């Protein structure tokens, strides 16, 4: 069973940047894709970025142009580079692929 651990969240000023990491204990690239999700207070979980095992990338409109998803196969890790952060980006961020349980996520708080 693949287990994913998110890290890199924290408190950042509006306009700032963070890089989230999603480290896998097994091969995530045997799955069809890796998805970054987020869940803001009082809102449903939503996807924000997807990278397929073949490298195809898709972003939600709310983060397009600001967030970048990437992967490092050698480290078995997927990243989410978050730039120009807005208060609306405040949420718990999760990574997930098919067959993995939900992890604890990492908290991102954007506030002045």
mmCIF file of N, CA and C in Angstrom:
data_model
loop_
_atom_site.group_PDB
_atom_site.id
_atom_site.type_symbol
_atom_site.label_atom_id
_atom_site.label_comp_id
_atom_site.label_asym_id
_atom_site.label_seq_id
_atom_site.Cartn_x
_atom_site.Cartn_y
_atom_site.Cartn_z
ATOM 1 N N UNK A 1 0.838 -1.191 0.000
ATOM 2 C CA UNK A 1 0.000 0.000 0.000
ATOM 3 C C UNK A 1 0.878 1.248 0.000
ATOM 4 N N UNK A 2 0.574 2.163 -0.892
ATOM 5 C CA UNK A 2 1.283 3.437 -0.954
ATOM 6 C C UNK A 2 0.732 4.365 0.120
ATOM 7 N N UNK A 3 1.640 5.018 0.830
ATOM 8 C CA UNK A 3 1.257 6.025 1.802
ATOM 9 C C UNK A 3 1.888 7.356 1.414
ATOM 10 N N UNK A 4 1.110 8.412 1.532
ATOM 11 C CA UNK A 4 1.554 9.739 1.150
ATOM 12 C C UNK A 4 1.590 10.648 2.372
ATOM 13 N N UNK A 5 2.639 11.438 2.465
ATOM 14 C CA UNK A 5 2.803 12.365 3.569
ATOM 15 C C UNK A 5 3.027 13.762 3.015
ATOM 16 N N UNK A 6 2.127 14.675 3.363
ATOM 17 C CA UNK A 6 2.224 16.057 2.921
ATOM 18 C C UNK A 6 3.020 16.877 3.925
ATOM 19 N N UNK A 7 3.761 17.845 3.420
ATOM 20 C CA UNK A 7 4.512 18.744 4.279
ATOM 21 C C UNK A 7 4.762 20.057 3.549
ATOM 22 N N UNK A 8 5.248 21.042 4.282
ATOM 23 C CA UNK A 8 5.631 22.307 3.686
ATOM 24 C C UNK A 8 4.672 23.453 3.919
ATOM 25 N N UNK A 9 3.549 23.180 4.546
ATOM 26 C CA UNK A 9 2.595 24.239 4.808
ATOM 27 C C UNK A 9 3.072 25.170 5.909
ATOM 28 N N UNK A 10 2.319 26.231 6.100
ATOM 29 C CA UNK A 10 2.658 27.192 7.121
ATOM 30 C C UNK A 10 1.889 28.475 6.952
ATOM 31 N N UNK A 11 2.312 29.485 7.683
ATOM 32 C CA UNK A 11 1.710 30.806 7.625
ATOM 33 C C UNK A 11 2.525 31.685 6.698
ATOM 34 N N UNK A 12 1.856 32.328 5.765
ATOM 35 C CA UNK A 12 2.536 33.169 4.796
ATOM 36 C C UNK A 12 1.701 34.417 4.523
ATOM 37 N N UNK A 13 2.383 35.503 4.197
ATOM 38 C CA UNK A 13 1.709 36.751 3.861
ATOM 39 C C UNK A 13 1.080 36.671 2.476
ATOM 40 N N UNK A 14 0.011 37.415 2.243
ATOM 41 C CA UNK A 14 -0.526 37.487 0.884
ATOM 42 C C UNK A 14 0.559 37.908 -0.104
ATOM 43 N N UNK A 15 0.589 37.246 -1.242
ATOM 44 C CA UNK A 15 1.624 37.489 -2.228
ATOM 45 C C UNK A 15 2.859 36.638 -2.047
ATOM 46 N N UNK A 16 2.936 35.928 -0.950
ATOM 47 C CA UNK A 16 4.080 35.087 -0.674
ATOM 48 C C UNK A 16 4.008 33.745 -1.366
ATOM 49 N N UNK A 17 4.987 32.906 -1.051
ATOM 50 C CA UNK A 17 5.112 31.611 -1.704
ATOM 51 C C UNK A 17 5.377 30.503 -0.699
ATOM 52 N N UNK A 18 4.950 29.316 -1.052
ATOM 53 C CA UNK A 18 5.252 28.105 -0.314
ATOM 54 C C UNK A 18 5.441 26.976 -1.308
ATOM 55 N N UNK A 19 6.221 25.987 -0.918
ATOM 56 C CA UNK A 19 6.335 24.778 -1.709
ATOM 57 C C UNK A 19 5.919 23.593 -0.860
ATOM 58 N N UNK A 20 4.868 22.935 -1.277
ATOM 59 C CA UNK A 20 4.388 21.754 -0.592
ATOM 60 C C UNK A 20 5.029 20.506 -1.180
ATOM 61 N N UNK A 21 5.257 19.529 -0.335
ATOM 62 C CA UNK A 21 5.827 18.267 -0.768
ATOM 63 C C UNK A 21 4.884 17.128 -0.424
ATOM 64 N N UNK A 22 4.881 16.131 -1.261
ATOM 65 C CA UNK A 22 4.095 14.925 -1.052
ATOM 66 C C UNK A 22 5.024 13.748 -1.278
ATOM 67 N N UNK A 23 5.447 13.135 -0.197
ATOM 68 C CA UNK A 23 6.396 12.037 -0.264
ATOM 69 C C UNK A 23 5.670 10.706 -0.182
ATOM 70 N N UNK A 24 6.023 9.807 -1.066
ATOM 71 C CA UNK A 24 5.385 8.501 -1.145
ATOM 72 C C UNK A 24 6.316 7.411 -0.634
ATOM 73 N N UNK A 25 5.732 6.468 0.098
ATOM 74 C CA UNK A 25 6.505 5.334 0.592
ATOM 75 C C UNK A 25 6.634 4.235 -0.450
ATOM 76 N N UNK A 26 5.801 4.292 -1.467
ATOM 77 C CA UNK A 26 5.846 3.371 -2.575
ATOM 78 C C UNK A 26 5.760 4.134 -3.879
ATOM 79 N N UNK A 27 5.754 3.420 -4.970
ATOM 80 C CA UNK A 27 5.741 4.055 -6.277
ATOM 81 C C UNK A 27 4.371 4.643 -6.583
ATOM 82 N N UNK A 28 4.307 5.967 -6.627
ATOM 83 C CA UNK A 28 3.065 6.636 -6.989
ATOM 84 C C UNK A 28 2.881 6.672 -8.495
ATOM 85 N N UNK A 29 3.945 6.421 -9.204
ATOM 86 C CA UNK A 29 3.906 6.537 -10.651
ATOM 87 C C UNK A 29 3.413 5.277 -11.339
ATOM 88 N N UNK A 30 3.056 4.287 -10.556
ATOM 89 C CA UNK A 30 2.356 3.134 -11.093
ATOM 90 C C UNK A 30 0.857 3.405 -11.180
ATOM 91 N N UNK A 31 0.431 4.544 -10.642
ATOM 92 C CA UNK A 31 -0.950 4.970 -10.700
ATOM 93 C C UNK A 31 -1.153 5.946 -11.851
ATOM 94 N N UNK A 32 -2.403 6.216 -12.154
ATOM 95 C CA UNK A 32 -2.717 7.052 -13.309
ATOM 96 C C UNK A 32 -2.387 8.522 -13.102
ATOM 97 N N UNK A 33 -2.385 8.966 -11.868
ATOM 98 C CA UNK A 33 -2.085 10.362 -11.629
ATOM 99 C C UNK A 33 -2.016 10.708 -10.153
ATOM 100 N N UNK A 34 -1.421 11.864 -9.877
ATOM 101 C CA UNK A 34 -1.358 12.401 -8.534
ATOM 102 C C UNK A 34 -2.120 13.715 -8.520
ATOM 103 N N UNK A 35 -2.931 13.897 -7.502
ATOM 104 C CA UNK A 35 -3.788 15.071 -7.411
ATOM 105 C C UNK A 35 -3.526 15.803 -6.104
ATOM 106 N N UNK A 36 -3.358 17.109 -6.201
ATOM 107 C CA UNK A 36 -3.362 17.970 -5.025
ATOM 108 C C UNK A 36 -4.781 18.486 -4.821
ATOM 109 N N UNK A 37 -5.272 18.322 -3.612
ATOM 110 C CA UNK A 37 -6.575 18.821 -3.213
ATOM 111 C C UNK A 37 -6.402 19.846 -2.104
ATOM 112 N N UNK A 38 -7.445 20.601 -1.867
ATOM 113 C CA UNK A 38 -7.461 21.460 -0.696
ATOM 114 C C UNK A 38 -8.877 21.546 -0.150
ATOM 115 N N UNK A 39 -8.952 21.793 1.138
ATOM 116 C CA UNK A 39 -10.234 21.969 1.786
ATOM 117 C C UNK A 39 -10.148 23.162 2.720
ATOM 118 N N UNK A 40 -10.880 24.201 2.379
ATOM 119 C CA UNK A 40 -10.917 25.408 3.179
ATOM 120 C C UNK A 40 -11.986 25.280 4.255
ATOM 121 N N UNK A 41 -11.871 26.058 5.321
ATOM 122 C CA UNK A 41 -12.884 26.000 6.379
ATOM 123 C C UNK A 41 -14.285 26.254 5.839
ATOM 124 N N UNK A 42 -15.200 25.364 6.174
ATOM 125 C CA UNK A 42 -16.575 25.519 5.757
ATOM 126 C C UNK A 42 -16.849 25.195 4.299
ATOM 127 N N UNK A 43 -15.865 24.673 3.591
ATOM 128 C CA UNK A 43 -16.032 24.355 2.181
ATOM 129 C C UNK A 43 -15.726 22.891 1.907
ATOM 130 N N UNK A 44 -16.203 22.421 0.765
ATOM 131 C CA UNK A 44 -15.906 21.061 0.347
ATOM 132 C C UNK A 44 -14.495 20.973 -0.219
ATOM 133 N N UNK A 45 -13.961 19.784 -0.181
ATOM 134 C CA UNK A 45 -12.653 19.541 -0.755
ATOM 135 C C UNK A 45 -12.714 19.731 -2.268
ATOM 136 N N UNK A 46 -11.692 20.356 -2.824
ATOM 137 C CA UNK A 46 -11.607 20.574 -4.255
ATOM 138 C C UNK A 46 -10.209 20.218 -4.753
ATOM 139 N N UNK A 47 -10.129 19.809 -5.992
ATOM 140 C CA UNK A 47 -8.815 19.541 -6.575
ATOM 141 C C UNK A 47 -8.219 20.831 -7.106
ATOM 142 N N UNK A 48 -6.924 20.956 -7.044
ATOM 143 C CA UNK A 48 -6.262 22.163 -7.523
ATOM 144 C C UNK A 48 -5.243 21.887 -8.616
ATOM 145 N N UNK A 49 -4.651 20.703 -8.625
ATOM 146 C CA UNK A 49 -3.648 20.393 -9.638
ATOM 147 C C UNK A 49 -3.520 18.890 -9.797
ATOM 148 N N UNK A 50 -3.263 18.463 -11.019
ATOM 149 C CA UNK A 50 -3.126 17.049 -11.339
ATOM 150 C C UNK A 50 -1.891 16.854 -12.202
ATOM 151 N N UNK A 51 -1.132 15.824 -11.904
ATOM 152 C CA UNK A 51 -0.058 15.398 -12.789
ATOM 153 C C UNK A 51 -0.214 13.909 -13.014
ATOM 154 N N UNK A 52 -0.243 13.508 -14.265
ATOM 155 C CA UNK A 52 -0.410 12.103 -14.603
ATOM 156 C C UNK A 52 0.919 11.376 -14.524
ATOM 157 N N UNK A 53 0.846 10.054 -14.571
ATOM 158 C CA UNK A 53 2.074 9.262 -14.574
ATOM 159 C C UNK A 53 2.920 9.554 -15.804
ATOM 160 N N UNK A 54 2.270 10.020 -16.868
ATOM 161 C CA UNK A 54 2.975 10.399 -18.079
ATOM 162 C C UNK A 54 3.429 11.843 -18.113
ATOM 163 N N UNK A 55 3.070 12.621 -17.093
ATOM 164 C CA UNK A 55 3.532 13.991 -16.990
ATOM 165 C C UNK A 55 2.551 15.060 -17.422
ATOM 166 N N UNK A 56 1.367 14.672 -17.869
ATOM 167 C CA UNK A 56 0.374 15.667 -18.248
ATOM 168 C C UNK A 56 -0.125 16.407 -17.022
ATOM 169 N N UNK A 57 -0.321 17.707 -17.147
ATOM 170 C CA UNK A 57 -0.658 18.562 -16.019
ATOM 171 C C UNK A 57 -1.939 19.334 -16.283
ATOM 172 N N UNK A 58 -2.759 19.417 -15.258
ATOM 173 C CA UNK A 58 -3.988 20.195 -15.315
ATOM 174 C C UNK A 58 -4.135 20.980 -14.020
ATOM 175 N N UNK A 59 -4.563 22.248 -14.130
ATOM 176 C CA UNK A 59 -4.781 23.097 -12.971
ATOM 177 C C UNK A 59 -6.226 23.554 -12.897
ATOM 178 N N UNK A 60 -6.692 23.734 -11.677
ATOM 179 C CA UNK A 60 -7.966 24.393 -11.493
ATOM 180 C C UNK A 60 -7.835 25.860 -11.879
ATOM 181 N N UNK A 61 -8.911 26.434 -12.372
ATOM 182 C CA UNK A 61 -8.872 27.822 -12.816
ATOM 183 C C UNK A 61 -8.476 28.775 -11.690
ATOM 184 N N UNK A 62 -8.821 28.439 -10.480
ATOM 185 C CA UNK A 62 -8.535 29.311 -9.353
ATOM 186 C C UNK A 62 -7.050 29.448 -9.044
ATOM 187 N N UNK A 63 -6.246 28.493 -9.500
ATOM 188 C CA UNK A 63 -4.814 28.522 -9.194
ATOM 189 C C UNK A 63 -3.945 28.598 -10.435
ATOM 190 N N UNK A 64 -4.535 28.501 -11.600
ATOM 191 C CA UNK A 64 -3.771 28.513 -12.839
ATOM 192 C C UNK A 64 -2.953 29.790 -12.960
ATOM 193 N N UNK A 65 -1.689 29.623 -13.292
ATOM 194 C CA UNK A 65 -0.782 30.753 -13.406
ATOM 195 C C UNK A 65 -0.055 31.087 -12.127
ATOM 196 N N UNK A 66 -0.503 30.529 -11.014
ATOM 197 C CA UNK A 66 0.120 30.791 -9.725
ATOM 198 C C UNK A 66 0.760 29.555 -9.110
ATOM 199 N N UNK A 67 0.169 28.397 -9.335
ATOM 200 C CA UNK A 67 0.660 27.148 -8.762
ATOM 201 C C UNK A 67 1.318 26.303 -9.843
ATOM 202 N N UNK A 68 2.309 25.536 -9.443
ATOM 203 C CA UNK A 68 2.983 24.626 -10.347
ATOM 204 C C UNK A 68 3.153 23.277 -9.678
ATOM 205 N N UNK A 69 2.659 22.233 -10.321
ATOM 206 C CA UNK A 69 2.840 20.884 -9.821
ATOM 207 C C UNK A 69 4.007 20.240 -10.563
ATOM 208 N N UNK A 70 4.814 19.492 -9.847
ATOM 209 C CA UNK A 70 5.944 18.818 -10.447
ATOM 210 C C UNK A 70 6.241 17.554 -9.660
ATOM 211 N N UNK A 71 7.122 16.743 -10.190
ATOM 212 C CA UNK A 71 7.496 15.522 -9.494
ATOM 213 C C UNK A 71 8.977 15.251 -9.645
ATOM 214 N N UNK A 72 9.514 14.552 -8.668
ATOM 215 C CA UNK A 72 10.895 14.112 -8.677
ATOM 216 C C UNK A 72 10.852 12.606 -8.501
ATOM 217 N N UNK A 73 11.020 11.892 -9.589
ATOM 218 C CA UNK A 73 10.906 10.441 -9.545
ATOM 219 C C UNK A 73 11.947 9.801 -8.627
ATOM 220 N N UNK A 74 13.150 10.357 -8.617
ATOM 221 C CA UNK A 74 14.215 9.800 -7.796
ATOM 222 C C UNK A 74 13.877 9.877 -6.316
ATOM 223 N N UNK A 75 13.182 10.927 -5.925
ATOM 224 C CA UNK A 75 12.806 11.115 -4.525
ATOM 225 C C UNK A 75 11.406 10.605 -4.224
ATOM 226 N N UNK A 76 10.722 10.122 -5.252
ATOM 227 C CA UNK A 76 9.357 9.628 -5.098
ATOM 228 C C UNK A 76 8.471 10.688 -4.433
ATOM 229 N N UNK A 77 8.595 11.904 -4.930
ATOM 230 C CA UNK A 77 7.935 13.047 -4.320
ATOM 231 C C UNK A 77 7.283 13.916 -5.379
ATOM 232 N N UNK A 78 6.105 14.416 -5.063
ATOM 233 C CA UNK A 78 5.400 15.381 -5.889
ATOM 234 C C UNK A 78 5.360 16.702 -5.132
ATOM 235 N N UNK A 79 5.512 17.796 -5.867
ATOM 236 C CA UNK A 79 5.556 19.115 -5.264
ATOM 237 C C UNK A 79 4.422 19.993 -5.777
ATOM 238 N N UNK A 80 4.079 20.965 -4.969
ATOM 239 C CA UNK A 80 3.168 22.012 -5.397
ATOM 240 C C UNK A 80 3.794 23.345 -5.021
ATOM 241 N N UNK A 81 4.332 24.036 -6.017
ATOM 242 C CA UNK A 81 4.883 25.366 -5.811
ATOM 243 C C UNK A 81 3.742 26.364 -5.874
ATOM 244 N N UNK A 82 3.578 27.125 -4.819
ATOM 245 C CA UNK A 82 2.458 28.041 -4.684
ATOM 246 C C UNK A 82 3.000 29.463 -4.601
ATOM 247 N N UNK A 83 2.736 30.252 -5.623
ATOM 248 C CA UNK A 83 3.177 31.637 -5.677
ATOM 249 C C UNK A 83 1.980 32.579 -5.655
ATOM 250 N N UNK A 84 2.262 33.833 -5.362
ATOM 251 C CA UNK A 84 1.221 34.864 -5.343
ATOM 252 C C UNK A 84 0.020 34.431 -4.519
ATOM 253 N N UNK A 85 0.296 33.931 -3.348
ATOM 254 C CA UNK A 85 -0.758 33.362 -2.516
ATOM 255 C C UNK A 85 -1.758 34.417 -2.067
ATOM 256 N N UNK A 86 -3.001 33.996 -2.007
ATOM 257 C CA UNK A 86 -4.113 34.842 -1.605
ATOM 258 C C UNK A 86 -4.755 34.274 -0.345
ATOM 259 N N UNK A 87 -5.449 35.115 0.415
ATOM 260 C CA UNK A 87 -6.162 34.586 1.576
ATOM 261 C C UNK A 87 -7.123 33.457 1.222
ATOM 262 N N UNK A 88 -7.685 33.498 0.024
ATOM 263 C CA UNK A 88 -8.598 32.458 -0.420
ATOM 264 C C UNK A 88 -7.924 31.104 -0.597
ATOM 265 N N UNK A 89 -6.598 31.081 -0.623
ATOM 266 C CA UNK A 89 -5.860 29.831 -0.728
ATOM 267 C C UNK A 89 -5.716 29.123 0.613
ATOM 268 N N UNK A 90 -6.128 29.775 1.673
ATOM 269 C CA UNK A 90 -6.048 29.171 3.001
ATOM 270 C C UNK A 90 -6.870 27.891 3.038
ATOM 271 N N UNK A 91 -6.223 26.798 3.391
ATOM 272 C CA UNK A 91 -6.875 25.495 3.385
ATOM 273 C C UNK A 91 -5.898 24.448 3.898
ATOM 274 N N UNK A 92 -6.425 23.273 4.150
ATOM 275 C CA UNK A 92 -5.576 22.107 4.347
ATOM 276 C C UNK A 92 -5.369 21.474 2.984
ATOM 277 N N UNK A 93 -4.129 21.248 2.628
ATOM 278 C CA UNK A 93 -3.787 20.697 1.325
ATOM 279 C C UNK A 93 -3.430 19.224 1.451
ATOM 280 N N UNK A 94 -3.973 18.432 0.545
ATOM 281 C CA UNK A 94 -3.773 16.998 0.528
ATOM 282 C C UNK A 94 -3.260 16.563 -0.836
ATOM 283 N N UNK A 95 -2.493 15.505 -0.855
ATOM 284 C CA UNK A 95 -2.183 14.847 -2.112
ATOM 285 C C UNK A 95 -2.773 13.450 -2.079
ATOM 286 N N UNK A 96 -3.152 12.972 -3.245
ATOM 287 C CA UNK A 96 -3.788 11.667 -3.306
ATOM 288 C C UNK A 96 -3.720 11.094 -4.701
ATOM 289 N N UNK A 97 -3.610 9.811 -4.778
ATOM 290 C CA UNK A 97 -3.729 9.090 -6.031
ATOM 291 C C UNK A 97 -4.636 7.898 -5.798
ATOM 292 N N UNK A 98 -5.008 7.244 -6.864
ATOM 293 C CA UNK A 98 -5.905 6.102 -6.737
ATOM 294 C C UNK A 98 -5.290 5.040 -5.842
ATOM 295 N N UNK A 99 -6.084 4.560 -4.911
ATOM 296 C CA UNK A 99 -5.646 3.482 -4.043
ATOM 297 C C UNK A 99 -5.006 3.913 -2.747
ATOM 298 N N UNK A 100 -4.815 5.216 -2.551
ATOM 299 C CA UNK A 100 -4.223 5.694 -1.309
ATOM 300 C C UNK A 100 -5.291 6.267 -0.396
ATOM 301 N N UNK A 101 -5.103 6.105 0.906
ATOM 302 C CA UNK A 101 -6.034 6.750 1.828
ATOM 303 C C UNK A 101 -5.723 8.230 1.954
ATOM 304 N N UNK A 102 -6.677 8.964 2.477
ATOM 305 C CA UNK A 102 -6.433 10.366 2.777
ATOM 306 C C UNK A 102 -5.444 10.486 3.930
ATOM 307 N N UNK A 103 -4.473 11.364 3.753
ATOM 308 C CA UNK A 103 -3.514 11.626 4.806
ATOM 309 C C UNK A 103 -3.990 12.749 5.708
ATOM 310 N N UNK A 104 -3.070 13.270 6.509
ATOM 311 C CA UNK A 104 -3.418 14.347 7.429
ATOM 312 C C UNK A 104 -3.413 15.716 6.761
ATOM 313 N N UNK A 105 -2.762 15.805 5.621
ATOM 314 C CA UNK A 105 -2.678 17.071 4.926
ATOM 315 C C UNK A 105 -1.688 18.017 5.590
ATOM 316 N N UNK A 106 -1.512 19.178 4.966
ATOM 317 C CA UNK A 106 -0.656 20.211 5.526
ATOM 318 C C UNK A 106 -1.391 21.543 5.454
ATOM 319 N N UNK A 107 -1.377 22.269 6.545
ATOM 320 C CA UNK A 107 -2.136 23.515 6.659
ATOM 321 C C UNK A 107 -1.399 24.662 5.990
ATOM 322 N N UNK A 108 -2.108 25.368 5.132
ATOM 323 C CA UNK A 108 -1.610 26.595 4.521
ATOM 324 C C UNK A 108 -2.509 27.734 4.969
ATOM 325 N N UNK A 109 -1.920 28.732 5.583
ATOM 326 C CA UNK A 109 -2.668 29.900 6.024
ATOM 327 C C UNK A 109 -2.051 31.141 5.401
ATOM 328 N N UNK A 110 -2.850 31.870 4.658
ATOM 329 C CA UNK A 110 -2.408 33.093 3.994
ATOM 330 C C UNK A 110 -3.107 34.258 4.673
ATOM 331 N N UNK A 111 -2.345 35.034 5.391
ATOM 332 C CA UNK A 111 -2.927 36.119 6.179
ATOM 333 C C UNK A 111 -1.885 37.187 6.445
ATOM 334 N N UNK A 112 -2.340 38.422 6.504
ATOM 335 C CA UNK A 112 -1.477 39.533 6.855
ATOM 336 C C UNK A 112 -1.557 39.866 8.337
#
